[in-house]
Amino acid sequence: MLSSEAVELHLRGRFGKPYLYEPECESTQQLLVDSGLPEGAVAATDHQTGGRGRLGRTWEEPAGSSVLVSVLLHPPAERRLPELSLVAALAVAETVELAVVLAAQVKWPNDVMLNRRKVAGILSELSDGTVVVGIGINVNQTRDQLPLGAPTEPASLRTATGTTYDRAVLLGSLLMRLERMYDVWLDAGLDGIYGGLGARDFLRGRRITADGEPATAVQILRDGRLEIETDSGEVKALESGEVLFAR
Ligand code: BTN
């Protein structure tokens, strides 16, 4: 369970203060939006009945299988918010790597990949100067419990390794790492974490389709945009959107 009792003993920083837990809720995002809570407030659940993904999609999981968490942040207004999804994605990738002892990658702009499959997604929502960063990690689902028909083929830590994982330990480790990475980003911007990010850039050099156009991904740039070269030879930087890759 991701109850306060299970998770709080793994928390030593300011993220997770307060720590809101519901055994089941519609979406952890809703527990923090317009809550007036301080930066670092966290909401977690063992099951969402209306989990939200990016681009209007749903995020579904069997109860008790996943890490489902939202974190409230108050970043300075002038900062580029899409960068925050990359900060969170890198924190998730490092957390996953430490747990499964396999290399994880960040698929721009907001997915975490293991063995070329998506194990986690991030949804950052801005409202009134606060950002709610929602993170879903597929942890203990079996293959047949993963969603069908997702644009990027899904996996869980369990399907990737054959082992089950303690979700509370994972969440504690994620929140510590996210806090450290967020602080680096506040101080130094994306440059401060670019070493880790560039080394885990899943799309680099891959054949992709960006908004329907065939292209090759060049790299995640230091400002968080994705540089691509279209098949007609145009080099451009994408701000956001969805990129599909050829498996
Ligand atoms: C995506 O890949 O499209 C983003 C998925 C984000 C899912 C997480 S689970 C916790 C939080 N609550 C939600 O409703 N969504 C995010």
Tab-separated table of C-alpha atoms and ligand atoms in Angstrom:
chain	number	residue	atom	x	y	z
A	1	MET	CA	0.000	0.000	0.000
A	2	LEU	CA	1.022	3.622	-0.481
A	3	SER	CA	-0.511	4.624	2.869
A	4	SER	CA	1.167	7.302	5.001
A	5	GLU	CA	2.436	4.618	7.399
A	6	ALA	CA	4.075	2.695	4.559
A	7	VAL	CA	5.633	5.662	2.746
A	8	GLU	CA	6.439	8.312	5.345
A	9	LEU	CA	9.257	6.289	6.918
A	10	HIS	CA	11.042	6.501	3.549
A	11	LEU	CA	10.755	10.300	3.356
A	12	ARG	CA	13.376	12.599	4.779
A	13	GLY	CA	13.097	15.747	2.685
A	14	ARG	CA	10.411	18.398	2.233
A	15	PHE	CA	8.525	16.522	-0.531
A	16	GLY	CA	5.715	14.574	1.081
A	17	LYS	CA	4.870	17.271	3.629
A	18	PRO	CA	1.944	16.971	3.782
A	19	TYR	CA	1.388	13.470	2.392
A	20	LEU	CA	-2.234	12.876	1.367
A	21	TYR	CA	-3.292	9.279	0.829
A	22	GLU	CA	-6.585	7.873	-0.408
A	23	PRO	CA	-6.977	4.107	-0.902
A	24	GLU	CA	-8.965	4.977	-4.042
A	25	CYS	CA	-9.748	8.251	-5.793
A	26	GLU	CA	-10.670	9.556	-9.221
A	27	SER	CA	-7.270	11.145	-9.885
A	28	THR	CA	-4.462	12.212	-7.548
A	29	GLN	CA	-4.171	15.390	-9.637
A	30	GLN	CA	-7.533	16.540	-8.308
A	31	LEU	CA	-6.422	16.189	-4.691
A	32	LEU	CA	-3.834	18.947	-5.211
A	33	VAL	CA	-5.261	21.337	-7.819
A	34	ASP	CA	-6.447	24.550	-6.106
A	35	SER	CA	-5.664	22.973	-2.721
A	36	GLY	CA	-3.711	25.963	-1.389
A	37	LEU	CA	-1.145	23.490	-0.009
A	38	PRO	CA	2.576	24.309	0.137
A	39	GLU	CA	5.194	23.211	-2.364
A	40	GLY	CA	6.130	19.584	-1.842
A	41	ALA	CA	2.625	18.436	-0.929
A	42	VAL	CA	2.078	14.939	-2.309
A	43	ALA	CA	-1.070	12.949	-3.081
A	44	ALA	CA	-0.922	9.197	-3.638
A	45	THR	CA	-3.405	6.403	-4.094
A	46	ASP	CA	-3.575	2.653	-4.706
A	47	HIS	CA	-6.240	2.995	-7.384
A	48	GLN	CA	-7.611	5.707	-9.652
A	49	THR	CA	-11.093	5.450	-11.102
A	50	GLY	CA	-10.520	8.327	-13.543
A	51	GLY	CA	-6.751	8.459	-14.038
A	52	ARG	CA	-5.721	11.042	-16.610
A	53	GLY	CA	-2.987	10.809	-19.217
A	54	ARG	CA	-1.601	13.398	-21.605
A	55	LEU	CA	-3.493	14.592	-24.655
A	56	GLY	CA	-6.878	13.749	-23.114
A	57	ARG	CA	-6.061	10.065	-22.693
A	58	THR	CA	-6.922	7.886	-19.691
A	59	TRP	CA	-4.425	6.167	-17.388
A	60	GLU	CA	-5.710	2.825	-16.157
A	61	GLU	CA	-4.325	0.232	-13.764
A	62	PRO	CA	-5.567	-2.630	-11.610
A	63	ALA	CA	-5.800	-1.640	-7.912
A	64	GLY	CA	-2.603	-2.103	-5.955
A	65	SER	CA	-0.317	-2.492	-8.978
A	66	SER	CA	1.242	0.918	-9.544
A	67	VAL	CA	2.839	4.022	-8.164
A	68	LEU	CA	0.222	6.761	-8.675
A	69	VAL	CA	1.350	10.089	-7.288
A	70	SER	CA	1.046	13.843	-7.773
A	71	VAL	CA	3.413	16.486	-6.428
A	72	LEU	CA	2.580	20.166	-5.979
A	73	LEU	CA	5.230	22.676	-7.077
A	74	HIS	CA	5.395	26.467	-7.075
A	75	PRO	CA	8.144	27.166	-9.636
A	76	PRO	CA	9.153	30.761	-10.414
A	77	ALA	CA	6.769	32.170	-13.020
A	78	GLU	CA	9.437	32.910	-15.617
A	79	ARG	CA	10.681	29.328	-15.843
A	80	ARG	CA	9.833	27.069	-18.805
A	81	LEU	CA	7.333	24.614	-17.447
A	82	PRO	CA	7.717	21.843	-20.054
A	83	GLU	CA	11.178	21.385	-18.538
A	84	LEU	CA	9.530	20.165	-15.345
A	85	SER	CA	8.191	17.052	-17.081
A	86	LEU	CA	11.750	16.240	-18.125
A	87	VAL	CA	13.002	16.817	-14.581
A	88	ALA	CA	10.340	14.405	-13.312
A	89	ALA	CA	11.008	11.888	-16.096
A	90	LEU	CA	14.706	11.812	-15.238
A	91	ALA	CA	13.925	11.331	-11.535
A	92	VAL	CA	11.625	8.430	-12.455
A	93	ALA	CA	14.204	6.910	-14.824
A	94	GLU	CA	16.904	6.986	-12.136
A	95	THR	CA	14.520	5.524	-9.542
A	96	VAL	CA	13.536	2.706	-11.889
A	97	GLU	CA	17.170	1.978	-12.788
A	98	LEU	CA	18.169	1.695	-9.182
A	99	ALA	CA	15.309	-0.722	-8.509
A	100	VAL	CA	15.592	-2.999	-11.530
A	101	VAL	CA	19.309	-2.669	-12.326
A	102	LEU	CA	18.601	-2.099	-16.021
A	103	ALA	CA	19.096	1.087	-18.016
A	104	ALA	CA	15.954	3.238	-18.312
A	105	GLN	CA	15.498	6.063	-20.815
A	106	VAL	CA	13.489	9.255	-21.113
A	107	LYS	CA	11.308	9.402	-24.205
A	108	TRP	CA	10.709	13.077	-24.879
A	109	PRO	CA	8.608	14.774	-23.677
A	110	ASN	CA	7.278	12.747	-20.757
A	111	ASP	CA	7.682	8.972	-20.863
A	112	VAL	CA	10.077	6.588	-19.169
A	113	MET	CA	11.139	3.524	-21.121
A	114	LEU	CA	12.576	0.163	-20.198
A	115	ASN	CA	13.475	-2.345	-22.942
A	116	ARG	CA	11.847	-0.050	-25.551
A	117	ARG	CA	8.511	-0.124	-23.720
A	118	LYS	CA	6.820	2.559	-21.655
A	119	VAL	CA	6.865	1.911	-17.901
A	120	ALA	CA	5.906	5.378	-16.681
A	121	GLY	CA	4.174	8.543	-17.821
A	122	ILE	CA	4.132	12.095	-16.530
A	123	LEU	CA	1.381	14.682	-16.710
A	124	SER	CA	2.226	18.247	-15.650
A	125	GLU	CA	-0.736	20.561	-15.202
A	126	LEU	CA	-0.495	24.288	-14.530
A	127	SER	CA	-3.166	26.181	-12.643
A	128	ASP	CA	-2.813	29.627	-11.074
A	129	GLY	CA	0.978	29.584	-10.894
A	130	THR	CA	1.165	26.144	-9.306
A	131	VAL	CA	2.129	23.007	-11.163
A	132	VAL	CA	0.814	19.565	-10.315
A	133	VAL	CA	3.215	16.933	-11.607
A	134	GLY	CA	1.452	13.574	-11.860
A	135	ILE	CA	3.481	10.404	-12.193
A	136	GLY	CA	2.217	6.914	-12.972
A	137	ILE	CA	4.670	3.991	-12.832
A	138	ASN	CA	3.585	0.509	-13.920
A	139	VAL	CA	5.121	-1.664	-11.234
A	140	ASN	CA	3.557	-5.061	-10.576
A	141	GLN	CA	1.113	-5.545	-13.475
A	142	THR	CA	1.311	-8.832	-15.347
A	143	ARG	CA	1.417	-8.648	-19.134
A	144	ASP	CA	-2.352	-9.143	-19.495
A	145	GLN	CA	-3.038	-6.360	-16.975
A	146	LEU	CA	-1.379	-3.722	-19.140
A	147	PRO	CA	-3.573	-1.511	-21.345
A	148	LEU	CA	-4.152	-2.594	-24.926
A	149	GLY	CA	-3.867	-0.237	-27.876
A	150	ALA	CA	-1.633	2.392	-26.248
A	151	PRO	CA	0.377	4.434	-28.796
A	152	THR	CA	3.622	3.353	-27.104
A	153	GLU	CA	3.719	-0.303	-26.082
A	154	PRO	CA	3.547	-0.541	-22.267
A	155	ALA	CA	5.507	-2.640	-19.776
A	156	SER	CA	5.720	-2.859	-16.021
A	157	LEU	CA	8.812	-3.340	-13.877
A	158	ARG	CA	7.496	-6.847	-13.324
A	159	THR	CA	7.072	-7.733	-17.009
A	160	ALA	CA	10.558	-6.353	-17.682
A	161	THR	CA	12.294	-8.321	-14.923
A	162	GLY	CA	9.998	-11.087	-13.667
A	163	THR	CA	10.167	-9.658	-10.129
A	164	THR	CA	7.615	-7.773	-8.022
A	165	TYR	CA	8.565	-4.562	-6.206
A	166	ASP	CA	7.614	-2.763	-2.994
A	167	ARG	CA	5.731	0.293	-4.252
A	168	ALA	CA	6.172	2.271	-1.028
A	169	VAL	CA	9.967	1.936	-1.215
A	170	LEU	CA	9.877	3.007	-4.872
A	171	LEU	CA	7.727	6.027	-4.085
A	172	GLY	CA	9.975	7.102	-1.200
A	173	SER	CA	13.024	6.833	-3.419
A	174	LEU	CA	11.277	8.718	-6.242
A	175	LEU	CA	10.235	11.627	-4.030
A	176	MET	CA	13.748	12.052	-2.609
A	177	ARG	CA	15.266	12.010	-6.070
A	178	LEU	CA	12.638	14.321	-7.528
A	179	GLU	CA	13.231	16.835	-4.747
A	180	ARG	CA	16.989	16.822	-5.335
A	181	MET	CA	16.557	17.149	-9.087
A	182	TYR	CA	13.981	19.912	-8.776
A	183	ASP	CA	16.373	21.862	-6.529
A	184	VAL	CA	19.150	21.512	-9.101
A	185	TRP	CA	16.737	22.711	-11.801
A	186	LEU	CA	15.742	25.719	-9.663
A	187	ASP	CA	19.419	26.645	-9.263
A	188	ALA	CA	20.856	25.772	-12.647
A	189	GLY	CA	17.985	25.066	-15.014
A	190	LEU	CA	17.962	22.079	-17.324
A	191	ASP	CA	21.721	22.491	-17.795
A	192	GLY	CA	22.149	21.186	-14.254
A	193	ILE	CA	20.626	17.801	-15.124
A	194	TYR	CA	21.471	17.675	-18.818
A	195	GLY	CA	24.264	15.119	-18.341
A	196	GLY	CA	21.808	12.572	-16.956
A	197	LEU	CA	19.097	13.508	-19.405
A	198	GLY	CA	21.229	13.431	-22.550
A	199	ALA	CA	22.647	10.048	-21.564
A	200	ARG	CA	19.104	8.648	-21.323
A	201	ASP	CA	17.643	10.288	-24.440
A	202	PHE	CA	15.580	7.416	-25.861
A	203	LEU	CA	14.698	9.060	-29.184
A	204	ARG	CA	18.204	10.235	-30.132
A	205	GLY	CA	18.946	8.964	-33.630
A	206	ARG	CA	15.657	7.090	-33.990
A	207	ARG	CA	13.261	7.148	-36.900
A	208	ILE	CA	10.136	8.956	-35.729
A	209	THR	CA	6.905	10.513	-36.859
A	210	ALA	CA	6.287	13.976	-35.429
A	211	ASP	CA	2.772	15.295	-36.049
A	212	GLY	CA	2.444	12.830	-38.897
A	213	GLU	CA	5.706	13.830	-40.568
A	214	PRO	CA	8.501	11.252	-40.970
A	215	ALA	CA	11.780	12.411	-39.469
A	216	THR	CA	14.845	11.418	-37.472
A	217	ALA	CA	15.172	12.583	-33.864
A	218	VAL	CA	18.469	14.360	-33.303
A	219	GLN	CA	18.450	15.025	-29.541
A	220	ILE	CA	16.797	16.696	-26.578
A	221	LEU	CA	18.237	20.223	-26.574
A	222	ARG	CA	19.557	22.013	-23.491
A	223	ASP	CA	16.351	24.074	-23.359
A	224	GLY	CA	14.178	20.939	-23.278
A	225	ARG	CA	12.961	21.060	-26.880
A	226	LEU	CA	13.419	18.078	-29.196
A	227	GLU	CA	15.578	18.668	-32.246
A	228	ILE	CA	14.513	16.673	-35.290
A	229	GLU	CA	15.468	16.476	-38.957
A	230	THR	CA	12.548	15.852	-41.259
A	231	ASP	CA	12.942	13.643	-44.316
A	232	SER	CA	12.807	16.777	-46.465
A	233	GLY	CA	15.993	17.941	-44.720
A	234	GLU	CA	14.523	20.606	-42.450
A	235	VAL	CA	16.035	20.750	-38.945
A	236	LYS	CA	13.635	22.081	-36.331
A	237	ALA	CA	12.982	22.031	-32.590
A	238	LEU	CA	9.670	20.792	-31.212
A	239	GLU	CA	8.194	22.488	-28.125
A	240	SER	CA	5.679	19.785	-27.257
A	241	GLY	CA	3.465	17.180	-28.819
A	242	GLU	CA	3.724	13.499	-29.451
A	243	VAL	CA	6.422	11.612	-31.219
A	244	LEU	CA	5.914	8.057	-32.436
A	245	PHE	CA	8.925	5.889	-33.124
A	246	ALA	CA	9.435	2.871	-35.347
A	247	ARG	CA	10.022	-0.208	-33.170
B	1	BTN	C1	0.800	9.910	-19.780
B	1	BTN	O1	1.711	9.121	-20.042
B	1	BTN	O2	-0.075	10.193	-20.617
B	1	BTN	C2	0.745	10.547	-18.417
B	1	BTN	C3	0.187	9.617	-17.380
B	1	BTN	C4	0.119	10.238	-15.995
B	1	BTN	C5	-0.570	9.340	-14.994
B	1	BTN	C6	-0.464	9.865	-13.598
B	1	BTN	S1	-0.998	8.682	-12.391
B	1	BTN	C7	-0.965	9.888	-11.150
B	1	BTN	C8	-1.514	11.159	-11.758
B	1	BTN	N1	-2.953	11.174	-11.678
B	1	BTN	C9	-3.522	11.142	-12.883
B	1	BTN	O3	-4.749	11.153	-13.096
B	1	BTN	N2	-2.580	11.116	-13.840
B	1	BTN	C10	-1.247	11.126	-13.274
